[in-house]
PDB file of C-alpha atoms in Angstrom:
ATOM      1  CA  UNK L   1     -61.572  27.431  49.234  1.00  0.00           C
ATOM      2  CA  UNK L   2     -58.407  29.593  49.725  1.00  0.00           C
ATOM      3  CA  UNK L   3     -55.142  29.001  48.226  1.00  0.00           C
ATOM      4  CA  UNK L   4     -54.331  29.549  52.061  1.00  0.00           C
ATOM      5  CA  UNK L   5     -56.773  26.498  53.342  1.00  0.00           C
ATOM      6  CA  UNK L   6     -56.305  24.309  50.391  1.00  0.00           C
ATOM      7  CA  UNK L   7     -52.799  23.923  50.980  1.00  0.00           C
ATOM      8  CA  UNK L   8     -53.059  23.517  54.426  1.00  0.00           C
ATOM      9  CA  UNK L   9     -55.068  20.479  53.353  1.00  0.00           C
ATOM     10  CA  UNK L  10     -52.948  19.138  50.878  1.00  0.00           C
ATOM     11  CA  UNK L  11     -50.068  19.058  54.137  1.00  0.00           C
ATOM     12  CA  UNK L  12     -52.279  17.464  56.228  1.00  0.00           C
ATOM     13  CA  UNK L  13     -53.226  14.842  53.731  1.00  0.00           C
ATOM     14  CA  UNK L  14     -49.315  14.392  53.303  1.00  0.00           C
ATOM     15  CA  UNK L  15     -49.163  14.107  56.994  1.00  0.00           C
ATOM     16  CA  UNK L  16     -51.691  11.413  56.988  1.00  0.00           C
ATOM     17  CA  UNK L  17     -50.090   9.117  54.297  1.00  0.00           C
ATOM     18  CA  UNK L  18     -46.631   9.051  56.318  1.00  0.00           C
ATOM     19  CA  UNK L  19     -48.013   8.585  59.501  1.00  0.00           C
ATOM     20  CA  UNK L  20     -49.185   4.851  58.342  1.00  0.00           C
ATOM     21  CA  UNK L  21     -45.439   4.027  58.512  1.00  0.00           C
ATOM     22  CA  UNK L  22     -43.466   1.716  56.776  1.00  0.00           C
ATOM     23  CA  UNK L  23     -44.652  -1.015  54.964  1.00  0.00           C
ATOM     24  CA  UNK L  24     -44.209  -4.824  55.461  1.00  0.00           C
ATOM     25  CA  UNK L  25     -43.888  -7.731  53.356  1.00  0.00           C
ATOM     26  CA  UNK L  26     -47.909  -7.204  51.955  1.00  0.00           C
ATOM     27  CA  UNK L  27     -48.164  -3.371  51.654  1.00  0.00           C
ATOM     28  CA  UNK L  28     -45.606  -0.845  50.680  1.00  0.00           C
ATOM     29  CA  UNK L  29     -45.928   3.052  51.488  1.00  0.00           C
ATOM     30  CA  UNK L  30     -44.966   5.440  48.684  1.00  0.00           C
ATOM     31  CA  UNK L  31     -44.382   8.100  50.914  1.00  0.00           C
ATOM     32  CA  UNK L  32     -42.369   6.527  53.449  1.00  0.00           C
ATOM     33  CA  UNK L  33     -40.470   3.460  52.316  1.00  0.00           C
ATOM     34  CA  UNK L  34     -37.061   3.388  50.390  1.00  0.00           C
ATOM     35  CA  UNK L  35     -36.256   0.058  49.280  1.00  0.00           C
ATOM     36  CA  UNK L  36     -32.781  -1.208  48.130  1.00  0.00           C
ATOM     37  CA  UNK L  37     -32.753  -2.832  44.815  1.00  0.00           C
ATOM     38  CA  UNK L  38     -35.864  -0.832  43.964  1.00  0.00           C
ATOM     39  CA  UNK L  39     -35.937   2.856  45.196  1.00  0.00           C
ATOM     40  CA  UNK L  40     -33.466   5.737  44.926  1.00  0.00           C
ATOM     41  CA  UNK L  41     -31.943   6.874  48.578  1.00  0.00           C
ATOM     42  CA  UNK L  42     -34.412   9.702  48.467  1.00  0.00           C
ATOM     43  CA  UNK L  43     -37.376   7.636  46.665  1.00  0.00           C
ATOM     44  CA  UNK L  44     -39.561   8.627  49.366  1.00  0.00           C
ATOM     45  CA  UNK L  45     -38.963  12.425  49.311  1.00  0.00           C
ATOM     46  CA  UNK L  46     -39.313  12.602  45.900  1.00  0.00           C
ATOM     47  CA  UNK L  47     -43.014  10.479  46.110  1.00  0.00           C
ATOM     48  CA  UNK L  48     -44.007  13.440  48.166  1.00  0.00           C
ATOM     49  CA  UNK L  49     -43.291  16.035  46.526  1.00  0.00           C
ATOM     50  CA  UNK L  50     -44.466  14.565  43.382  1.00  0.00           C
ATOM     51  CA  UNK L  51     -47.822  14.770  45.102  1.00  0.00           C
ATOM     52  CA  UNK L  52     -47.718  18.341  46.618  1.00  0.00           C
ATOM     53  CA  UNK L  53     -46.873  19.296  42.813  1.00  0.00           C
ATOM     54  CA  UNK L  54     -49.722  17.131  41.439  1.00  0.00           C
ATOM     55  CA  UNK L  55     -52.301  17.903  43.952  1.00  0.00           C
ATOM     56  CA  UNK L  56     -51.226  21.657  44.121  1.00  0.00           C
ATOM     57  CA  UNK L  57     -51.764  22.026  40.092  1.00  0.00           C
ATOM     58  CA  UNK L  58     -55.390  20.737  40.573  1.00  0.00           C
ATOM     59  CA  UNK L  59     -56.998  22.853  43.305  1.00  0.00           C
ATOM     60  CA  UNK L  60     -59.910  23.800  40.699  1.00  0.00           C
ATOM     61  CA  UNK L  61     -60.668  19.954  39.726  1.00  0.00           C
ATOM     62  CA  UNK L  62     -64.509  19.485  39.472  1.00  0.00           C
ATOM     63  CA  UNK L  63     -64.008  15.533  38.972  1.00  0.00           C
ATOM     64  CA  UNK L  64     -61.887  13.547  41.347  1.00  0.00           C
ATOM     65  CA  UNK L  65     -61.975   9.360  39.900  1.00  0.00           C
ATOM     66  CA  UNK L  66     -61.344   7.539  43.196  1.00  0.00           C
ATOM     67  CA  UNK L  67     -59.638   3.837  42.239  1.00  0.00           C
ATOM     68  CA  UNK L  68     -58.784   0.639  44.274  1.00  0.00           C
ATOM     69  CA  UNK L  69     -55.485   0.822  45.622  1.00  0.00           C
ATOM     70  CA  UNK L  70     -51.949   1.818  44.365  1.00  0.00           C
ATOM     71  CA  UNK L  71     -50.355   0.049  41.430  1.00  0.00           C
ATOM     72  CA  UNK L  72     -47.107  -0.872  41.686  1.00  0.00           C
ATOM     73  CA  UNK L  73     -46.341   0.152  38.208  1.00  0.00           C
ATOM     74  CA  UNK L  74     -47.903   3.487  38.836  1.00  0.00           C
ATOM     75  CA  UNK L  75     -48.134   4.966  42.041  1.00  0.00           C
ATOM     76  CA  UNK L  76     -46.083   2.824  44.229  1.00  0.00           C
ATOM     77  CA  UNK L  77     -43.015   4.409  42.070  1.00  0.00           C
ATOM     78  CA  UNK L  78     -44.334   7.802  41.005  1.00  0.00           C
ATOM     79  CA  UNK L  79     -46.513   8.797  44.348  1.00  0.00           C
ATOM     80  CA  UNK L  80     -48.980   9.405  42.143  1.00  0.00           C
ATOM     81  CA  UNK L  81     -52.027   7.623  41.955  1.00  0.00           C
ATOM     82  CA  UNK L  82     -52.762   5.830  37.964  1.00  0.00           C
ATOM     83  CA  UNK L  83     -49.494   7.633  36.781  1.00  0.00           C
ATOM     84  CA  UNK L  84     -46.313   5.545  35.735  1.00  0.00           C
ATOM     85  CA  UNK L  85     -43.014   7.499  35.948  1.00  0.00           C
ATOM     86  CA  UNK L  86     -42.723   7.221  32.392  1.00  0.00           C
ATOM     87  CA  UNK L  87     -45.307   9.901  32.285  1.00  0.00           C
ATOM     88  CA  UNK L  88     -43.111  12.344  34.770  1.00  0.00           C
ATOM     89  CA  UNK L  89     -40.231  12.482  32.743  1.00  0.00           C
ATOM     90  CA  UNK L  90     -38.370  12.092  29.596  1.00  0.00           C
ATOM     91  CA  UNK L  91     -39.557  11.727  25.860  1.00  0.00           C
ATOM     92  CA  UNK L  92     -43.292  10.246  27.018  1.00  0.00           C
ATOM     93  CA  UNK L  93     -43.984  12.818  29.995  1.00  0.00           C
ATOM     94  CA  UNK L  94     -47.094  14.027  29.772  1.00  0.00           C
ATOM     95  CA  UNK L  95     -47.619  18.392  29.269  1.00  0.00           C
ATOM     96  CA  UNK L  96     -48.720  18.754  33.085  1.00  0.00           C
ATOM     97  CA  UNK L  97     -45.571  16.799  34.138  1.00  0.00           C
ATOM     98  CA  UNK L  98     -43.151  17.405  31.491  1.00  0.00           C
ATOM     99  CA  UNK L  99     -39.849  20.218  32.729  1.00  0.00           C
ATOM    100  CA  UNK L 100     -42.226  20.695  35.952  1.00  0.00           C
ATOM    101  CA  UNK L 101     -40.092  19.086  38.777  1.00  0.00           C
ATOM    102  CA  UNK L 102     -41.768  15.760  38.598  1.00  0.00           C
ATOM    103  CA  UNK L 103     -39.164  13.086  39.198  1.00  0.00           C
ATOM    104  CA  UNK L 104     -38.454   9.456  39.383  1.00  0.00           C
ATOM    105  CA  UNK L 105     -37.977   7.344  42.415  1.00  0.00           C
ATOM    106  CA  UNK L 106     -36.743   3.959  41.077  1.00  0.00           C
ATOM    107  CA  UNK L 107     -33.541   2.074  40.086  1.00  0.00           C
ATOM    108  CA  UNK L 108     -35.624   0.114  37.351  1.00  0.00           C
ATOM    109  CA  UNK L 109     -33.565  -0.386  33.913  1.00  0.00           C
ATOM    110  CA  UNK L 110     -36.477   1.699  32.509  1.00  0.00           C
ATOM    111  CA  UNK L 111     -39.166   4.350  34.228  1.00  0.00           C
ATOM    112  CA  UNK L 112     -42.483   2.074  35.482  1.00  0.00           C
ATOM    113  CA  UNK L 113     -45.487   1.912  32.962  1.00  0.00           C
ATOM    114  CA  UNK L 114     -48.897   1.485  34.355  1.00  0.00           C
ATOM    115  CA  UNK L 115     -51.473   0.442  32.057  1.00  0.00           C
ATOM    116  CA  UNK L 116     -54.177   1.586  33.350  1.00  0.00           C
ATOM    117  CA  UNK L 117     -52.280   5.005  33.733  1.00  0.00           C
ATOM    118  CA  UNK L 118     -51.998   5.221  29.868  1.00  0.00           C
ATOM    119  CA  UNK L 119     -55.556   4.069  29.906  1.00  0.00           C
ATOM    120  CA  UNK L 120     -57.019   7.063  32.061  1.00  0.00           C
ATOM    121  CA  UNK L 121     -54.733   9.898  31.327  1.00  0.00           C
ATOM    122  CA  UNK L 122     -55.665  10.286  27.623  1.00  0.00           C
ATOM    123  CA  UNK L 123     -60.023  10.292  29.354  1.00  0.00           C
ATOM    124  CA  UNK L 124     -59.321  12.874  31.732  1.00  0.00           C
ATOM    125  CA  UNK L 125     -56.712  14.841  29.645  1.00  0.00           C
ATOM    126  CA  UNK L 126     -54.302  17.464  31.570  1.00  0.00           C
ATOM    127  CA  UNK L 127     -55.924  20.660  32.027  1.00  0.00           C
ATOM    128  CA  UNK L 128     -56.595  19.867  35.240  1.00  0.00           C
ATOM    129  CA  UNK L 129     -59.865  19.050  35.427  1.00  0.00           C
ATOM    130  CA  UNK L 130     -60.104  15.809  36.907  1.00  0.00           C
ATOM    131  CA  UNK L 131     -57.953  14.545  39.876  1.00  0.00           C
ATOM    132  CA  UNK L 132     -56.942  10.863  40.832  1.00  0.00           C
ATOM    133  CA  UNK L 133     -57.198   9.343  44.215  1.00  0.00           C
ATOM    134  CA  UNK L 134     -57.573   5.254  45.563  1.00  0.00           C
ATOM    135  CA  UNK L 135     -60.258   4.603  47.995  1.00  0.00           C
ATOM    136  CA  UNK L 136     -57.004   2.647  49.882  1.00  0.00           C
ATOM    137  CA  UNK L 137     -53.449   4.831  48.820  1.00  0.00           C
ATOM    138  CA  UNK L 138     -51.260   2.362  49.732  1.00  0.00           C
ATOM    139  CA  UNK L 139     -49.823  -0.418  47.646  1.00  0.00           C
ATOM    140  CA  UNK L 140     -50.812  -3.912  48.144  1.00  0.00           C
ATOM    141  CA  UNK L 141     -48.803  -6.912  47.118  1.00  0.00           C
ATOM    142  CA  UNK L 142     -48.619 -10.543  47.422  1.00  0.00           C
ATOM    143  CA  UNK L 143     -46.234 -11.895  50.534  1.00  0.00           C
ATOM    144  CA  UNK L 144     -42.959 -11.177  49.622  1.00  0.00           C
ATOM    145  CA  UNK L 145     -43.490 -10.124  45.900  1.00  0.00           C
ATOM    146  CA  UNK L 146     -43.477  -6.153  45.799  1.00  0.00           C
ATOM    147  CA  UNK L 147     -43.718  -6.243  42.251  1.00  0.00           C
ATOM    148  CA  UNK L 148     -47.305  -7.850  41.894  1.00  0.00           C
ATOM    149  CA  UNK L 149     -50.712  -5.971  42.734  1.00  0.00           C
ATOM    150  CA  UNK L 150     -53.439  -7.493  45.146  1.00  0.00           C
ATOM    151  CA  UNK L 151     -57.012  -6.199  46.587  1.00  0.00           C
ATOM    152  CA  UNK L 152     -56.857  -4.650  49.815  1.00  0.00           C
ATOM    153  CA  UNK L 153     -58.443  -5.722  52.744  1.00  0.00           C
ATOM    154  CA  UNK L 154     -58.885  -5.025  56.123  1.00  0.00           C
ATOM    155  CA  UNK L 155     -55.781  -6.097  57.767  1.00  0.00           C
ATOM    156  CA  UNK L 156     -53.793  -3.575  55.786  1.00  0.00           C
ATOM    157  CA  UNK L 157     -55.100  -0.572  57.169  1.00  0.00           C
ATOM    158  CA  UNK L 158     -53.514   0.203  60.132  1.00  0.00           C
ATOM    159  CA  UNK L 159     -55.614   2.371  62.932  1.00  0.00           C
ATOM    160  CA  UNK L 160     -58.198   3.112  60.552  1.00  0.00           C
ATOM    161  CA  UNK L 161     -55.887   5.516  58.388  1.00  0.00           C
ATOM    162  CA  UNK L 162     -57.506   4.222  55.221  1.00  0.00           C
ATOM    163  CA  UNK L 163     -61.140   5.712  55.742  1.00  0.00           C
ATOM    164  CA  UNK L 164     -59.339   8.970  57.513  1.00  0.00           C
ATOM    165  CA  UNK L 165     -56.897   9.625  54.219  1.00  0.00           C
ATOM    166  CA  UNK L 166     -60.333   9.222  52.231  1.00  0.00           C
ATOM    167  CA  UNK L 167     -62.649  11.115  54.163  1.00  0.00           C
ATOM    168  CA  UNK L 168     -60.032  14.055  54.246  1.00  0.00           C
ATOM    169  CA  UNK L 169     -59.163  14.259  50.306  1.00  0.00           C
ATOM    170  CA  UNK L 170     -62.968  13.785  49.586  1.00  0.00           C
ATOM    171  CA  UNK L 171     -64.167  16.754  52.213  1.00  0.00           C
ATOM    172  CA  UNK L 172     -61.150  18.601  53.159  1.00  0.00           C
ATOM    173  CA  UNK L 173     -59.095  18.578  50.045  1.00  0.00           C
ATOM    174  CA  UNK L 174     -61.654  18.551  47.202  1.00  0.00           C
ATOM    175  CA  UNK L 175     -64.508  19.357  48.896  1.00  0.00           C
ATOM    176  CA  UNK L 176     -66.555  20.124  45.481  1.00  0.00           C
ATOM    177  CA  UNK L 177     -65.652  17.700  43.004  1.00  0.00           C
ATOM    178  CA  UNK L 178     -68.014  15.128  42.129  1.00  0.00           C
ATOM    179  CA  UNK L 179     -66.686  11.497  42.946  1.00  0.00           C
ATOM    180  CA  UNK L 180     -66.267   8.810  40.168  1.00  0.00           C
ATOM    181  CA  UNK L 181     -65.904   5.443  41.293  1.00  0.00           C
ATOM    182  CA  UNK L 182     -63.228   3.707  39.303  1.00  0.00           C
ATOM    183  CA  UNK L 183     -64.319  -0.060  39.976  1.00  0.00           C
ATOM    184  CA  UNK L 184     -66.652  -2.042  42.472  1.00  0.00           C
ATOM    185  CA  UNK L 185     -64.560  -1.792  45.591  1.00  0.00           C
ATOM    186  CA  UNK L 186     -63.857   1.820  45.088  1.00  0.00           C
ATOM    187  CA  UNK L 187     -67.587   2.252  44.374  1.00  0.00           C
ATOM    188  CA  UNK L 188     -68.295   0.166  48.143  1.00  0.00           C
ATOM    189  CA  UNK L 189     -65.802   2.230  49.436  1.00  0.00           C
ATOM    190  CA  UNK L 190     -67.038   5.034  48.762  1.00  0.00           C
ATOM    191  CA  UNK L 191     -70.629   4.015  49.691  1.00  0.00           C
ATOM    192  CA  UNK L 192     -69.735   2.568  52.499  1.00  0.00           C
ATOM    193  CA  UNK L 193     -68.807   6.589  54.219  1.00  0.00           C
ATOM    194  CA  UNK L 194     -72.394   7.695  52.920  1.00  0.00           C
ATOM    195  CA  UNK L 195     -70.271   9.336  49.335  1.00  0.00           C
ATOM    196  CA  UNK L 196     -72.643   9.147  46.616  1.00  0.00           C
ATOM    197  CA  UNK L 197     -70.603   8.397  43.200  1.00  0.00           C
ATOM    198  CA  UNK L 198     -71.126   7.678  40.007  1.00  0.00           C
ATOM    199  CA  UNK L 199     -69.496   3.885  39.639  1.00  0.00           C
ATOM    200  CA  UNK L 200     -67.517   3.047  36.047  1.00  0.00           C
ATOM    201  CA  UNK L 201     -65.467  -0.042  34.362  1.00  0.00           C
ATOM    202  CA  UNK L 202     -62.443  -0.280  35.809  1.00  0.00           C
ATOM    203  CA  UNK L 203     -59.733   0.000  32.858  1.00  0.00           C
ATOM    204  CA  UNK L 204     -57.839  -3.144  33.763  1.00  0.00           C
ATOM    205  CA  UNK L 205     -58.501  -6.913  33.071  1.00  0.00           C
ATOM    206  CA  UNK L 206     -60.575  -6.096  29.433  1.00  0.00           C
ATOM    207  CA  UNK L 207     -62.460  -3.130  30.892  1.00  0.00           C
ATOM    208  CA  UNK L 208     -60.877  -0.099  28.727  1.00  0.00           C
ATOM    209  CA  UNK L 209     -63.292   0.056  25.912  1.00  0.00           C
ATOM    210  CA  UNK L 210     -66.124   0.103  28.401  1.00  0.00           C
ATOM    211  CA  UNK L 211     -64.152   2.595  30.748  1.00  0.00           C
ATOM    212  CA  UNK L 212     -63.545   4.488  27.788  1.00  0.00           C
ATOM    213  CA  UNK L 213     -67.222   5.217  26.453  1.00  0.00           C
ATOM    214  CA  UNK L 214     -68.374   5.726  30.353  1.00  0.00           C
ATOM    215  CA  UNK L 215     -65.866   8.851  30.567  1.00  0.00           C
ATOM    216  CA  UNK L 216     -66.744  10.314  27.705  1.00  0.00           C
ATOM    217  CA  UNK L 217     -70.126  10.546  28.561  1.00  0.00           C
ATOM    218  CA  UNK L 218     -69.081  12.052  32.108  1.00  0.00           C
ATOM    219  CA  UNK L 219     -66.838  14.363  30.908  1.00  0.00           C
ATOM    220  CA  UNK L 220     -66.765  14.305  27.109  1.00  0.00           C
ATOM    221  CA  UNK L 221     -63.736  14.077  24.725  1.00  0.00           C
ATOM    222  CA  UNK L 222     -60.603  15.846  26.072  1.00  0.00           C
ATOM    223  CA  UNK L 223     -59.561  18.620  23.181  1.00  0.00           C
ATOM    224  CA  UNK L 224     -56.983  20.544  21.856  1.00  0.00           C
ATOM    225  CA  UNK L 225     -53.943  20.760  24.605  1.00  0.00           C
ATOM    226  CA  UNK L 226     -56.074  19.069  27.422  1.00  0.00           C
ATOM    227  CA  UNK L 227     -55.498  16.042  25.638  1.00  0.00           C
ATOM    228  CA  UNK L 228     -53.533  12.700  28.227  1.00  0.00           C
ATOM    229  CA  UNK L 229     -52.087  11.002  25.504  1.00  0.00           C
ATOM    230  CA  UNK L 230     -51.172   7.163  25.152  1.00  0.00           C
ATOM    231  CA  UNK L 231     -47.698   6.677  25.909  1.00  0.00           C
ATOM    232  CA  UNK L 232     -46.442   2.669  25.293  1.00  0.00           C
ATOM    233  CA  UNK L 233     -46.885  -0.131  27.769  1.00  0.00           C
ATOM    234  CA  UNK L 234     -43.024  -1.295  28.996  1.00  0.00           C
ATOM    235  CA  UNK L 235     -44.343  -3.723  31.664  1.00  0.00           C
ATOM    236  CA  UNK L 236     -46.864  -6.134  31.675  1.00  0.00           C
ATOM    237  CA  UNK L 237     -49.525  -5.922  33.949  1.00  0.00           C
ATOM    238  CA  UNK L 238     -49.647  -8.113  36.397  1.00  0.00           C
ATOM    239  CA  UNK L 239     -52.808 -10.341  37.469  1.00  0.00           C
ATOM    240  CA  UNK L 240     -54.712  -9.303  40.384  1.00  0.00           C
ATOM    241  CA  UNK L 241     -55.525 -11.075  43.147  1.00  0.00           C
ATOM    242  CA  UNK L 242     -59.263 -11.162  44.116  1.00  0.00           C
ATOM    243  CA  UNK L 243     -59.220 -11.846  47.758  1.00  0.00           C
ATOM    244  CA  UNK L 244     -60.860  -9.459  50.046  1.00  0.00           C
ATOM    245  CA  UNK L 245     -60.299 -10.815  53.538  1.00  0.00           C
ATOM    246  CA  UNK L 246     -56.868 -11.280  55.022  1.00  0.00           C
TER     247      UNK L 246
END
């Protein structure tokens, strides 16, 4: 793919994720919504272009790991999926983020921490190799608490946006890369639009050692400079809600 095309996809993806509009009190859009008391005026703005950075410095990936939905410790705040700000910006940024224009989008005392994020990063490492992705991009939360995680379901897509976002990073955007499914639903997901994918632990809820030893036979050890490291947890991570149906 040309530099020409693959951008063009990477806009049209963008387009996509702010076309599902504004969130409500069970979803939130990282894209689109600024919220008082949690986002910066220009939260939104900066969520994008976090992406078009992110997405732009993988155009070679080979691996794309396709997860649930959007944490709100990761994602939700840094528009990136299974990345915390913390790993934008300041001392625990990691290499492909660090001095690069990443920036932060919240008014939290300190920069969000996702484990999972600090969980994945040092598997894939940051040469690029590997890019990230949720099967749905949004972020899902219980009624009226944006700062807890739930399981999507089918009332939270809105005009069938969900399968249209994935279809178009998994054959537009990265038409090459082999798919990893990063949990059950992701794997159903993904099986669900005919994608066939290689299905691993997902890191959360006691699944990182497992997770752990399933990437490194997929992609083997990260080396020298390629290497995600660990940065510390400053959240907890929340529980997650297993419902499926709305």
């Amino acid at each position: 793919m040309t530099r020409k095309a693959f951008d063009t996809a990477v806009e049209e993806l963008i387009g996509l994720l702010i076309a599902y509009g504004p969130g409500n009190d069970r979803v939130a859009n990282p894209w689109v919504d600024s919220v008082p008391g949690f986002d910066l005026p220009d939260a939104a703005a900066r969520r994008v272009e976090n992406l078009r950075r992110y997405l732009r410095a993988h155009r070679e990936a080979g691996w794309m790991l396709v997860g649930q939905e959007a944490g709100y410790a990761g994602c939700r705040f840094s528009g990136i999926p299974f990345t915390g700000e913390d790993q934008l910006e300041g001392p625990r940024a990691l290499p492909i983020f660090a001095g690069k224009g990443y920036r932060r989008s919240s008014v939290l005392p300190k920069p969000s921490s996702e484990r999972s994020a600090n969980i994945v990063w040092p598997c894939i490492g940051t040469s690029g190799r590997a890019v990230l992705w949720n099967s749905f991009p949004f972020h899902c939360h219980e009624p009226g608490k944006p700062l807890t995680n739930r399981a999507w379901c089918t009332r939270d897509d809105r005009d069938g946006l969900g399968e249209r976002i994935l279809r178009h990073i998994v054959e537009r955007t990265f038409p090459g890369a082999k798919l990893i499914a990063v949990g059950r639903k992701a794997e159903a997901s993904l099986a669900a639009l005919g994608y066939e994918a290689t299905g691993v632990r997902h890191p959360s809820q006691g699944g990182a050692t497992i997770f752990r030893g399933q990437m490194a036979e997929l992609l083997g050890a990260p080396t020298g400079g390629d290497k995600g490291r660990a940065t510390p947890e400053t959240r907890r991570s929340p529980r997650r809600s297993g419902a499926r149906a709305c």
